[in-house]
Structures are given as structure tokens and as C-alpha cells.
Tab-separated table of C-alpha atoms and ligand atoms in Angstrom:
chain	number	residue	atom	x	y	z
A	1	MET	CA	-10.828	24.481	-7.049
A	2	SER	CA	-12.864	22.264	-9.318
A	3	ASP	CA	-14.382	25.406	-10.959
A	4	VAL	CA	-10.749	26.639	-11.711
A	5	TRP	CA	-9.607	23.270	-13.142
A	6	GLY	CA	-12.754	22.768	-15.131
A	7	ASP	CA	-12.562	26.219	-16.606
A	8	THR	CA	-8.981	25.863	-17.770
A	9	HIS	CA	-9.852	22.682	-19.278
A	10	ASP	CA	-13.044	23.806	-21.156
A	11	ASP	CA	-11.864	27.192	-22.485
A	12	PRO	CA	-9.887	26.586	-25.626
A	13	LYS	CA	-8.578	30.049	-25.534
A	14	MET	CA	-6.663	29.502	-22.434
A	15	THR	CA	-2.890	29.540	-23.218
A	16	ARG	CA	-0.088	27.680	-21.527
A	17	ARG	CA	0.755	31.054	-19.817
A	18	ASP	CA	-2.822	31.424	-18.581
A	19	LEU	CA	-2.642	27.953	-17.099
A	20	LEU	CA	0.538	28.660	-15.309
A	21	ALA	CA	-0.944	31.805	-13.971
A	22	VAL	CA	-3.988	30.151	-12.593
A	23	ALA	CA	-1.782	27.308	-11.263
A	24	ALA	CA	0.625	29.789	-9.473
A	25	ALA	CA	-2.574	31.501	-8.023
A	26	THR	CA	-3.889	28.239	-6.789
A	27	GLY	CA	-0.655	26.723	-5.542
A	28	ILE	CA	-0.869	23.854	-8.073
A	29	ALA	CA	2.330	24.890	-9.821
A	30	SER	CA	4.398	24.380	-6.764
A	31	TRP	CA	3.249	20.797	-6.586
A	32	SER	CA	3.969	19.880	-10.143
A	33	GLY	CA	7.005	21.726	-10.883
A	34	SER	CA	7.025	23.013	-14.497
A	35	ALA	CA	5.408	19.913	-15.879
A	36	TRP	CA	2.371	20.503	-17.639
A	37	ALA	CA	2.396	17.415	-19.751
A	38	ALA	CA	-1.441	17.769	-20.578
A	39	ASP	CA	-0.720	20.705	-22.716
A	40	PRO	CA	-0.836	20.102	-26.501
A	41	PRO	CA	2.766	20.082	-27.758
A	42	GLN	CA	3.713	23.590	-29.277
A	43	PRO	CA	5.079	23.620	-32.740
A	44	GLY	CA	8.582	22.505	-32.753
A	45	MET	CA	8.264	20.759	-29.387
A	46	ALA	CA	8.511	17.118	-29.087
A	47	PRO	CA	5.361	15.445	-27.425
A	48	PRO	CA	5.690	14.605	-23.763
A	49	PRO	CA	6.982	11.006	-23.112
A	50	ASN	CA	3.598	9.919	-21.778
A	51	ALA	CA	1.619	11.101	-24.757
A	52	ILE	CA	0.870	7.433	-25.655
A	53	THR	CA	-2.556	5.877	-26.340
A	54	PRO	CA	-4.463	4.281	-23.477
A	55	ALA	CA	-4.231	0.955	-25.293
A	56	ASP	CA	-0.387	1.366	-25.368
A	57	ALA	CA	-0.352	2.286	-21.702
A	58	LEU	CA	-2.385	-0.910	-20.851
A	59	LYS	CA	-0.061	-3.084	-23.019
A	60	ARG	CA	2.975	-1.534	-21.252
A	61	LEU	CA	1.547	-2.224	-17.820
A	62	MET	CA	0.779	-5.844	-18.670
A	63	GLU	CA	4.097	-6.532	-20.298
A	64	GLY	CA	5.745	-5.189	-17.091
A	65	ASN	CA	3.683	-7.362	-15.101
A	66	GLU	CA	4.735	-10.365	-17.224
A	67	ARG	CA	8.329	-9.515	-16.461
A	68	TYR	CA	7.554	-9.311	-12.754
A	69	VAL	CA	5.762	-12.657	-12.629
A	70	LYS	CA	8.784	-14.215	-14.473
A	71	ASN	CA	11.196	-12.467	-12.067
A	72	GLU	CA	12.931	-10.885	-15.004
A	73	LEU	CA	12.650	-7.274	-13.969
A	74	LYS	CA	14.581	-4.725	-15.957
A	75	GLU	CA	17.902	-3.622	-14.498
A	76	ARG	CA	17.496	-0.055	-13.254
A	77	ASP	CA	19.906	2.706	-12.255
A	78	PHE	CA	17.828	4.691	-9.791
A	79	SER	CA	20.114	7.610	-9.779
A	80	ALA	CA	20.166	7.966	-13.529
A	81	GLY	CA	17.602	10.593	-14.584
A	82	ARG	CA	16.984	11.835	-11.094
A	83	ALA	CA	18.051	15.390	-12.019
A	84	ALA	CA	15.700	15.555	-14.985
A	85	ARG	CA	12.804	13.988	-12.914
A	86	ALA	CA	13.166	16.869	-10.486
A	87	GLN	CA	12.055	19.206	-13.239
A	88	ALA	CA	8.896	17.304	-14.436
A	89	GLN	CA	7.019	14.163	-14.158
A	90	TYR	CA	5.407	12.200	-16.986
A	91	PRO	CA	3.614	9.231	-15.719
A	92	PHE	CA	1.839	6.994	-18.245
A	93	ALA	CA	-0.630	5.498	-15.900
A	94	ALA	CA	-2.402	6.190	-12.611
A	95	ILE	CA	-2.919	3.221	-10.251
A	96	LEU	CA	-5.430	3.258	-7.511
A	97	SER	CA	-4.093	0.381	-5.331
A	98	CYS	CA	-4.868	-1.315	-1.953
A	99	ALA	CA	-2.465	-0.313	0.638
A	100	ASP	CA	-1.560	-3.928	1.411
A	101	SER	CA	2.277	-4.219	2.075
A	102	ARG	CA	2.252	-7.257	-0.351
A	103	VAL	CA	1.139	-5.432	-3.379
A	104	ALA	CA	3.861	-2.785	-4.593
A	105	PRO	CA	2.554	-1.329	-7.900
A	106	GLU	CA	6.083	-0.213	-9.207
A	107	LEU	CA	7.311	-3.622	-8.578
A	108	ALA	CA	4.343	-5.401	-9.977
A	109	PHE	CA	4.468	-3.420	-13.222
A	110	ASP	CA	8.302	-3.248	-13.410
A	111	GLU	CA	8.323	0.535	-13.626
A	112	GLY	CA	10.719	3.035	-12.306
A	113	PRO	CA	10.294	6.314	-10.627
A	114	GLY	CA	8.302	8.931	-12.523
A	115	GLN	CA	6.313	6.331	-14.550
A	116	LEU	CA	3.270	5.544	-12.310
A	117	PHE	CA	1.110	7.920	-10.407
A	118	VAL	CA	0.153	5.696	-7.462
A	119	MET	CA	-2.662	6.199	-4.951
A	120	ARG	CA	-3.160	3.770	-2.211
A	121	VAL	CA	-5.987	3.066	0.344
A	122	ALA	CA	-6.905	-0.194	1.941
A	123	GLY	CA	-9.644	-1.547	-0.143
A	124	ASN	CA	-8.762	0.574	-3.197
A	125	PHE	CA	-11.823	2.592	-3.302
A	126	VAL	CA	-12.630	6.034	-4.584
A	127	ASN	CA	-13.140	8.990	-2.254
A	128	PRO	CA	-13.128	12.714	-2.935
A	129	ASP	CA	-9.540	13.018	-2.022
A	130	LEU	CA	-8.300	10.137	-4.262
A	131	LEU	CA	-10.577	11.483	-6.987
A	132	ALA	CA	-9.011	14.903	-6.815
A	133	SER	CA	-5.467	13.198	-7.236
A	134	LEU	CA	-6.741	11.287	-10.154
A	135	GLU	CA	-8.049	14.565	-11.573
A	136	TYR	CA	-4.798	16.066	-11.316
A	137	SER	CA	-2.982	13.429	-12.882
A	138	VAL	CA	-5.389	13.188	-15.853
A	139	GLN	CA	-5.774	16.912	-16.562
A	140	PHE	CA	-2.446	18.224	-15.502
A	141	LEU	CA	0.070	15.491	-15.968
A	142	GLY	CA	-1.434	13.976	-19.096
A	143	VAL	CA	-1.930	10.418	-17.770
A	144	PRO	CA	-3.735	8.384	-20.489
A	145	PHE	CA	-4.798	5.334	-18.335
A	146	ILE	CA	-6.271	4.707	-14.898
A	147	MET	CA	-6.142	1.089	-13.292
A	148	VAL	CA	-8.024	0.220	-10.038
A	149	LEU	CA	-5.873	-2.478	-8.635
A	150	GLY	CA	-7.322	-4.947	-6.154
A	151	HIS	CA	-5.795	-8.078	-4.919
A	152	THR	CA	-6.512	-11.581	-3.725
A	153	LYS	CA	-6.992	-12.170	0.094
A	154	CYS	CA	-7.690	-8.461	0.672
A	155	GLY	CA	-8.129	-7.939	4.398
A	156	ALA	CA	-10.210	-4.681	3.901
A	157	VAL	CA	-12.711	-6.608	1.735
A	158	ASP	CA	-12.710	-9.597	4.038
A	159	ALA	CA	-13.435	-7.232	6.928
A	160	ALA	CA	-16.479	-5.748	5.110
A	161	ILE	CA	-17.741	-9.289	4.723
A	162	LYS	CA	-17.288	-10.087	8.442
A	163	VAL	CA	-19.069	-6.877	9.437
A	164	LEU	CA	-21.970	-7.557	7.162
A	165	LYS	CA	-22.313	-11.173	8.302
A	166	SER	CA	-21.692	-10.775	11.997
A	167	LYS	CA	-22.666	-7.118	12.672
A	168	ALA	CA	-19.330	-6.764	14.288
A	169	VAL	CA	-18.488	-3.187	15.189
A	170	LEU	CA	-14.886	-2.054	14.145
A	171	PRO	CA	-12.936	0.522	16.252
A	172	GLY	CA	-11.725	3.922	15.198
A	173	HIS	CA	-12.374	5.207	11.638
A	174	LEU	CA	-12.499	1.654	10.100
A	175	PRO	CA	-16.331	1.691	9.803
A	176	GLY	CA	-16.061	4.417	7.154
A	177	LEU	CA	-13.628	2.293	5.211
A	178	VAL	CA	-15.598	-0.693	5.340
A	179	GLY	CA	-18.792	1.168	4.462
A	180	ALA	CA	-17.115	2.137	1.217
A	181	ILE	CA	-16.610	-1.691	0.215
A	182	LYS	CA	-20.083	-2.943	1.570
A	183	PRO	CA	-21.852	-2.328	-1.693
A	184	ALA	CA	-19.376	-4.725	-3.513
A	185	VAL	CA	-20.049	-7.479	-0.834
A	186	ILE	CA	-23.772	-7.046	-1.308
A	187	ALA	CA	-23.397	-7.335	-5.110
A	188	ALA	CA	-21.057	-10.411	-4.687
A	189	GLU	CA	-23.527	-12.227	-2.284
A	190	LYS	CA	-25.994	-12.436	-5.460
A	191	THR	CA	-23.355	-14.455	-7.237
A	192	ARG	CA	-23.975	-18.151	-6.578
A	193	SER	CA	-20.741	-19.674	-7.927
A	194	GLY	CA	-17.123	-19.185	-6.572
A	195	ASP	CA	-15.858	-17.879	-3.423
A	196	LEU	CA	-17.571	-14.866	-1.639
A	197	LEU	CA	-14.250	-12.948	-0.832
A	198	ASP	CA	-12.828	-13.511	-4.352
A	199	ASN	CA	-16.177	-12.306	-5.877
A	200	ALA	CA	-16.378	-9.286	-3.604
A	201	ILE	CA	-12.770	-8.204	-4.493
A	202	ALA	CA	-13.511	-8.339	-8.168
A	203	GLU	CA	-16.989	-6.551	-7.637
A	204	ASN	CA	-15.170	-3.887	-5.616
A	205	VAL	CA	-12.706	-3.307	-8.470
A	206	ARG	CA	-15.539	-3.213	-11.089
A	207	GLY	CA	-17.497	-0.815	-8.915
A	208	GLN	CA	-14.682	1.578	-8.547
A	209	VAL	CA	-13.968	1.520	-12.282
A	210	SER	CA	-17.605	2.366	-12.931
A	211	ARG	CA	-17.627	5.136	-10.415
A	212	LEU	CA	-14.607	6.634	-12.031
A	213	LYS	CA	-16.029	6.468	-15.475
A	214	ALA	CA	-19.009	8.496	-14.205
A	215	ALA	CA	-17.212	10.940	-11.945
A	216	PRO	CA	-17.748	14.513	-13.181
A	217	PRO	CA	-16.232	16.820	-14.097
A	218	ILE	CA	-12.856	15.787	-15.097
A	219	VAL	CA	-12.486	12.095	-15.097
A	220	GLN	CA	-15.782	11.474	-16.674
A	221	LYS	CA	-15.320	13.919	-19.561
A	222	PHE	CA	-11.762	12.552	-20.382
A	223	TYR	CA	-13.106	9.033	-20.384
A	224	THR	CA	-16.153	9.978	-22.627
A	225	ASP	CA	-13.848	11.941	-25.003
A	226	LYS	CA	-11.648	8.797	-25.227
A	227	LYS	CA	-8.612	10.733	-23.997
A	228	ILE	CA	-8.181	8.163	-21.191
A	229	ASN	CA	-9.222	4.702	-20.500
A	230	ILE	CA	-10.050	3.104	-17.067
A	231	ALA	CA	-9.818	-0.516	-16.344
A	232	GLY	CA	-9.620	-2.811	-13.176
A	233	GLY	CA	-7.200	-5.585	-12.292
A	234	VAL	CA	-6.825	-8.049	-9.436
A	235	TYR	CA	-3.218	-8.762	-8.231
A	236	ASP	CA	-2.788	-12.540	-7.228
A	237	LEU	CA	-0.562	-12.485	-4.042
A	238	ALA	CA	0.657	-16.101	-4.724
A	239	THR	CA	1.796	-15.647	-8.375
A	240	GLY	CA	2.212	-11.694	-8.677
A	241	LYS	CA	-0.020	-11.997	-11.910
A	242	ILE	CA	-2.599	-9.342	-12.563
A	243	ALA	CA	-5.815	-10.405	-14.133
A	244	LEU	CA	-7.990	-7.727	-15.776
A	245	VAL	CA	-11.517	-7.857	-14.334
B	1	ZN	ZN1	-6.227	-4.978	0.392
């Protein structure tokens, strides 16, 4: 699959029709509908609505968060535009968030359906499946910005600290999840000031951002070509405010 995606991106001779043929053959088209927002606009065609700069995407996210913090959310008619959204999606940011029920990215950024491509996993870490979703959003939906979103009092990071300190053994598949967060705890333990949990949460976000920036073949290339930017934020459960880290 990655070869197919990589080839379509790297070959400038590939036309939109070729891309659609590849997509149909791989089943990607049925997932995305007819939206190929990453295609350069054809002559006479308006650019897709998410063709904004990474800096503008970040600005829009942070302005939405300001409205959320002040409890001044935009009024929304959720049924308006539903039929149009069934034809295509043009998200302007991808968010890799923790699964914590108290963190809701669409609310925290005051965005409606179709605007954010959201992936969630407890501890907001990158694994191959989530990376594939991000690759899809960047290459095929034209997303210009990725944010890794951690949050204060994260139970997954707290569990990783407890496992490291007490050698506790967690049940089920949880050891794998905690194992993904452990490097952030080990890095945070070297920081002498501040709270270990807060430091580990920020380290985890920064670590995942670094991993994404260096994740071949798609995300790394889009990042180094400056087609996208990647940043990390921590959502404060008590205030709703997101601080970039
Ligand atoms: Zn969490």
C-alpha cells in the first residue's frame, strides 16, 4: 500500500484520472468519496477550502480554542451542509488526541463536521495504523497541519509512570500502550524542576511530534517540503486552554 501511495505522489506524470484508477484498485476511493483535495487545482477550478497555509491552519485552531475557553462557541446548524459533506471532505487539520472523554477536539477548537481529521488513542502516541491515517489525511485529503494533542492529568501517562516506578504489571493489552509512553517518562525524569506527570505529558507530545516529522515516506516528505507543519499542544482540563509545547 505504501508503495502505491508513494509512487502516486512522486510521479509528476500521474494525472488525477490515474490517481483515481489507483484508488479504485486499492479501495481507497470508496473510503474518501470523490474528494482528492490534495490534487493541485485544475485551470478554472477553485482551490479546495482546506488549501490554506500551515500557519493559517494553526492560527485558526488557536482562535477556535480561544472561543472555547471563553465559552463563546460559534452557533452551528449541523444539518446545513450535510449533503455537500457527503460528497467530499476538506479538513484543514489532523489532530492526534488522547482518547480521554474530557478532551473533545471538535469542541476544544470550536470546529464543525468536516473540518478536523481526528485520531484518538489513550496517550496520543503514533503507531503504524495511526501513522497510516495521518498519511492518508496529508496526501489524499490535503491536510496542511498536524497537531499532537496531549492533556493535563493524562491517565495513560500516569499509568506509565506508575509502571516504571513500581514495576506494576497491567492486564490485557495495556502493557503495549504503556510501553509506547515509557520513553517520555524516562526523558521527563531527567528534568529536575516541575511535576513529573506534567513534564512526562509534555515530553510525550514533543516526542510524538518528532517521530512524525521523521516518519517516512509521506509525512516526513511533506514536512521537509514545507507543505505541512506539525506541532504539539497540551489541553488543560481545568481551563480548556491549549498550550503549544
Ligand atoms: Zn489521556
